[in-house]
Amino acid sequence: MESILQGLQNLIVDWHALIIDAFSWKDVFEVLIIVSILMFLYQKFIKNTQSEKFVKGAFVLVFIWILSEILIAVDLKILGVFLRSVVLFVSLSLIVIFQPELRKLLGYLGQVGFINKLLSGNKNSKNNKSIDVIKEVVEAVKYLSKTHTGALIVFQNDLSNTYKDVGTILNADVSTELILTIFHVNTPLHDGAIVISGSKIISAGVLLPLTEDPKLSWKYGTRHRAAIGMSENSNAACLVVSEETGDVSITMDGTLKKYDDIPTLKADLENILGYKNNDNEDKNHIFSLEKLLSKNKKDEK
């Protein structure tokens, strides 16, 4: 035990001396640049995607590798070498597992003007697509309401509490045709909800938690109860089309609001998704419910 403590103390002293001798302010500046680049790539390509969990796994591997080096330094060589071997084996396996993604990345880097696309092109494209989200959803809702086709649409940016893993992952652009296809009565996914984040339909056939409010009227079916339950447990807004009546409603913060006309529905969706109607301003996608919630409370009063 004393030898382990002594080895750990010597390791700390050696690392401290190494850091002091090897790093200057210039090195710190370079490290900050590298961290900034990695954070930029993470925010642009990895966050809220299926690859995010694998990146977290990579950080776990880095932690295990550091731990193995510490164990070797404090004279626990067998355990340290074992952990180092595990990290090496898993790292080599990742090259085989992610071969398609690596080929796609190399192909992207080989495109002409990929730097301009990286810095500006994708952003503009995303904004253009997000501007059309309301139009695509409203057109689909018109038809669904007219034909009394039941539908449940969840709008949410924070995907940590969407129950999306229960459904079928799509990660497809929002379109009227796709929404109508999903909720067609003869498709396997029509009974569940679709989750929309940004300009993407993340998943379909998603099962949502039902509200446990005992005061809720008996006339509300499973879709309405699921929409209210989802809005109670998250910051999501849920749009519901009734299969029996064709009525359109939106639930937020555990409350339900029914719509009698499409223009009002469209205006509230613009507030929910954070679109500004000023002619000279850019339309930014800022998922915010405070403005509409305060408006609804005033209407109730």
mmCIF file of C-alpha atoms in Angstrom, residues 89-226:
data_model
loop_
_atom_site.group_PDB
_atom_site.id
_atom_site.type_symbol
_atom_site.label_atom_id
_atom_site.label_comp_id
_atom_site.label_asym_id
_atom_site.label_seq_id
_atom_site.Cartn_x
_atom_site.Cartn_y
_atom_site.Cartn_z
ATOM 1 C CA PHE A 89 -8.815 -3.537 -29.087
ATOM 2 C CA VAL A 90 -11.988 -1.401 -28.964
ATOM 3 C CA SER A 91 -10.276 1.448 -30.828
ATOM 4 C CA LEU A 92 -9.249 -0.871 -33.676
ATOM 5 C CA SER A 93 -12.774 -2.300 -33.753
ATOM 6 C CA LEU A 94 -14.221 1.201 -34.181
ATOM 7 C CA ILE A 95 -12.340 1.582 -37.461
ATOM 8 C CA VAL A 96 -14.181 -1.445 -38.832
ATOM 9 C CA ILE A 97 -17.545 -0.468 -37.325
ATOM 10 C CA PHE A 98 -17.458 3.093 -38.652
ATOM 11 C CA GLN A 99 -15.991 2.292 -42.062
ATOM 12 C CA PRO A 100 -19.058 3.666 -43.964
ATOM 13 C CA GLU A 101 -18.999 6.903 -41.944
ATOM 14 C CA LEU A 102 -15.258 7.326 -42.546
ATOM 15 C CA ARG A 103 -15.735 6.850 -46.292
ATOM 16 C CA LYS A 104 -18.549 9.416 -46.237
ATOM 17 C CA LEU A 105 -16.328 11.888 -44.348
ATOM 18 C CA LEU A 106 -13.465 11.470 -46.819
ATOM 19 C CA GLY A 107 -15.889 11.976 -49.706
ATOM 20 C CA TYR A 108 -17.191 15.142 -48.090
ATOM 21 C CA LEU A 109 -13.684 16.493 -47.593
ATOM 22 C CA GLY A 110 -12.978 15.836 -51.278
ATOM 23 C CA GLN A 111 -15.824 18.056 -52.479
ATOM 24 C CA VAL A 112 -14.996 21.329 -54.199
ATOM 25 C CA GLY A 113 -15.492 24.289 -51.862
ATOM 26 C CA PHE A 114 -16.250 22.137 -48.838
ATOM 27 C CA ILE A 115 -14.866 24.846 -46.511
ATOM 28 C CA ASN A 116 -17.496 27.334 -47.712
ATOM 29 C CA LYS A 117 -20.174 24.679 -47.300
ATOM 30 C CA LEU A 118 -18.876 23.919 -43.814
ATOM 31 C CA LEU A 119 -18.960 27.549 -42.675
ATOM 32 C CA SER A 120 -22.015 28.918 -44.443
ATOM 33 C CA GLY A 121 -23.704 26.571 -46.874
ATOM 34 C CA ASN A 122 -25.186 24.126 -44.387
ATOM 35 C CA LYS A 123 -26.401 26.920 -42.152
ATOM 36 C CA ASN A 124 -28.254 28.683 -44.926
ATOM 37 C CA SER A 125 -29.727 25.436 -46.113
ATOM 38 C CA LYS A 126 -30.940 24.634 -42.616
ATOM 39 C CA ASN A 127 -32.593 28.051 -42.250
ATOM 40 C CA ASN A 128 -34.325 27.707 -45.612
ATOM 41 C CA LYS A 129 -35.662 24.288 -44.665
ATOM 42 C CA SER A 130 -36.788 25.387 -41.203
ATOM 43 C CA ILE A 131 -38.752 28.300 -42.716
ATOM 44 C CA ASP A 132 -40.819 25.749 -44.686
ATOM 45 C CA VAL A 133 -41.582 23.567 -41.664
ATOM 46 C CA ILE A 134 -44.758 25.460 -40.747
ATOM 47 C CA LYS A 135 -46.010 25.387 -44.327
ATOM 48 C CA GLU A 136 -45.435 21.640 -44.648
ATOM 49 C CA VAL A 137 -47.070 20.873 -41.298
ATOM 50 C CA VAL A 138 -50.075 23.154 -41.869
ATOM 51 C CA GLU A 139 -50.754 21.688 -45.325
ATOM 52 C CA ALA A 140 -50.658 18.193 -43.845
ATOM 53 C CA VAL A 141 -52.930 19.187 -40.954
ATOM 54 C CA LYS A 142 -55.491 20.638 -43.380
ATOM 55 C CA TYR A 143 -55.831 17.306 -45.155
ATOM 56 C CA LEU A 144 -55.721 15.244 -41.961
ATOM 57 C CA SER A 145 -58.473 17.348 -40.394
ATOM 58 C CA LYS A 146 -60.627 17.238 -43.533
ATOM 59 C CA THR A 147 -60.381 13.450 -43.824
ATOM 60 C CA HIS A 148 -60.670 12.839 -40.046
ATOM 61 C CA THR A 149 -57.287 11.116 -39.973
ATOM 62 C CA GLY A 150 -55.838 10.935 -36.485
ATOM 63 C CA ALA A 151 -52.354 12.405 -35.999
ATOM 64 C CA LEU A 152 -49.982 13.348 -33.186
ATOM 65 C CA ILE A 153 -46.978 15.625 -33.851
ATOM 66 C CA VAL A 154 -44.388 16.539 -31.197
ATOM 67 C CA PHE A 155 -42.278 19.705 -31.627
ATOM 68 C CA GLN A 156 -39.165 19.552 -29.460
ATOM 69 C CA ASN A 157 -35.538 20.642 -29.637
ATOM 70 C CA ASP A 158 -34.331 18.947 -26.457
ATOM 71 C CA LEU A 159 -34.324 15.279 -27.487
ATOM 72 C CA SER A 160 -33.242 13.929 -24.093
ATOM 73 C CA ASN A 161 -36.849 13.287 -23.020
ATOM 74 C CA THR A 162 -38.798 12.449 -26.174
ATOM 75 C CA TYR A 163 -39.163 8.659 -25.883
ATOM 76 C CA LYS A 164 -37.957 8.638 -29.513
ATOM 77 C CA ASP A 165 -36.010 5.403 -29.026
ATOM 78 C CA VAL A 166 -39.335 3.587 -28.660
ATOM 79 C CA GLY A 167 -40.266 4.524 -32.224
ATOM 80 C CA THR A 168 -38.680 4.142 -35.633
ATOM 81 C CA ILE A 169 -35.764 6.480 -36.356
ATOM 82 C CA LEU A 170 -36.271 8.444 -39.610
ATOM 83 C CA ASN A 171 -34.131 11.620 -39.453
ATOM 84 C CA ALA A 172 -35.898 12.841 -42.613
ATOM 85 C CA ASP A 173 -36.778 16.317 -43.873
ATOM 86 C CA VAL A 174 -40.220 17.554 -42.883
ATOM 87 C CA SER A 175 -42.656 17.344 -45.800
ATOM 88 C CA THR A 176 -46.414 17.234 -46.241
ATOM 89 C CA GLU A 177 -46.235 14.010 -48.218
ATOM 90 C CA LEU A 178 -44.175 12.213 -45.588
ATOM 91 C CA ILE A 179 -46.473 13.301 -42.730
ATOM 92 C CA LEU A 180 -49.561 12.138 -44.646
ATOM 93 C CA THR A 181 -47.884 8.832 -45.473
ATOM 94 C CA ILE A 182 -46.939 8.175 -41.850
ATOM 95 C CA PHE A 183 -50.451 8.845 -40.523
ATOM 96 C CA HIS A 184 -52.272 6.921 -43.250
ATOM 97 C CA VAL A 185 -54.453 4.315 -41.558
ATOM 98 C CA ASN A 186 -52.842 1.410 -43.426
ATOM 99 C CA THR A 187 -49.265 2.175 -42.369
ATOM 100 C CA PRO A 188 -47.599 0.513 -39.353
ATOM 101 C CA LEU A 189 -46.590 3.868 -37.798
ATOM 102 C CA HIS A 190 -49.929 5.715 -37.891
ATOM 103 C CA ASP A 191 -50.891 4.961 -34.286
ATOM 104 C CA GLY A 192 -47.816 6.604 -32.718
ATOM 105 C CA ALA A 193 -46.462 10.155 -32.714
ATOM 106 C CA ILE A 194 -43.822 11.772 -34.891
ATOM 107 C CA VAL A 195 -41.082 13.889 -33.300
ATOM 108 C CA ILE A 196 -40.008 17.032 -35.185
ATOM 109 C CA SER A 197 -36.808 18.828 -34.208
ATOM 110 C CA GLY A 198 -35.672 21.719 -36.370
ATOM 111 C CA SER A 199 -36.424 20.784 -39.971
ATOM 112 C CA LYS A 200 -36.235 17.018 -39.383
ATOM 113 C CA ILE A 201 -38.720 14.318 -38.511
ATOM 114 C CA ILE A 202 -36.509 12.483 -36.038
ATOM 115 C CA SER A 203 -38.706 9.435 -35.505
ATOM 116 C CA ALA A 204 -42.205 8.061 -36.031
ATOM 117 C CA GLY A 205 -44.439 5.586 -34.241
ATOM 118 C CA VAL A 206 -43.275 7.021 -30.914
ATOM 119 C CA LEU A 207 -45.165 5.985 -27.777
ATOM 120 C CA LEU A 208 -45.744 8.871 -25.365
ATOM 121 C CA PRO A 209 -46.668 8.857 -21.650
ATOM 122 C CA LEU A 210 -50.391 9.307 -20.944
ATOM 123 C CA THR A 211 -51.543 12.038 -18.586
ATOM 124 C CA GLU A 212 -52.787 10.943 -15.164
ATOM 125 C CA ASP A 213 -54.985 14.007 -14.641
ATOM 126 C CA PRO A 214 -58.253 12.683 -13.100
ATOM 127 C CA LYS A 215 -60.130 15.880 -14.060
ATOM 128 C CA LEU A 216 -59.602 15.389 -17.784
ATOM 129 C CA SER A 217 -62.858 14.933 -19.671
ATOM 130 C CA TRP A 218 -63.818 11.432 -20.820
ATOM 131 C CA LYS A 219 -64.268 12.699 -24.388
ATOM 132 C CA TYR A 220 -60.502 12.926 -24.927
ATOM 133 C CA GLY A 221 -59.011 9.784 -26.434
ATOM 134 C CA THR A 222 -55.560 8.233 -26.258
ATOM 135 C CA ARG A 223 -53.931 10.739 -28.632
ATOM 136 C CA HIS A 224 -55.059 13.744 -26.609
ATOM 137 C CA ARG A 225 -54.062 12.104 -23.335
ATOM 138 C CA ALA A 226 -50.641 11.250 -24.756
#
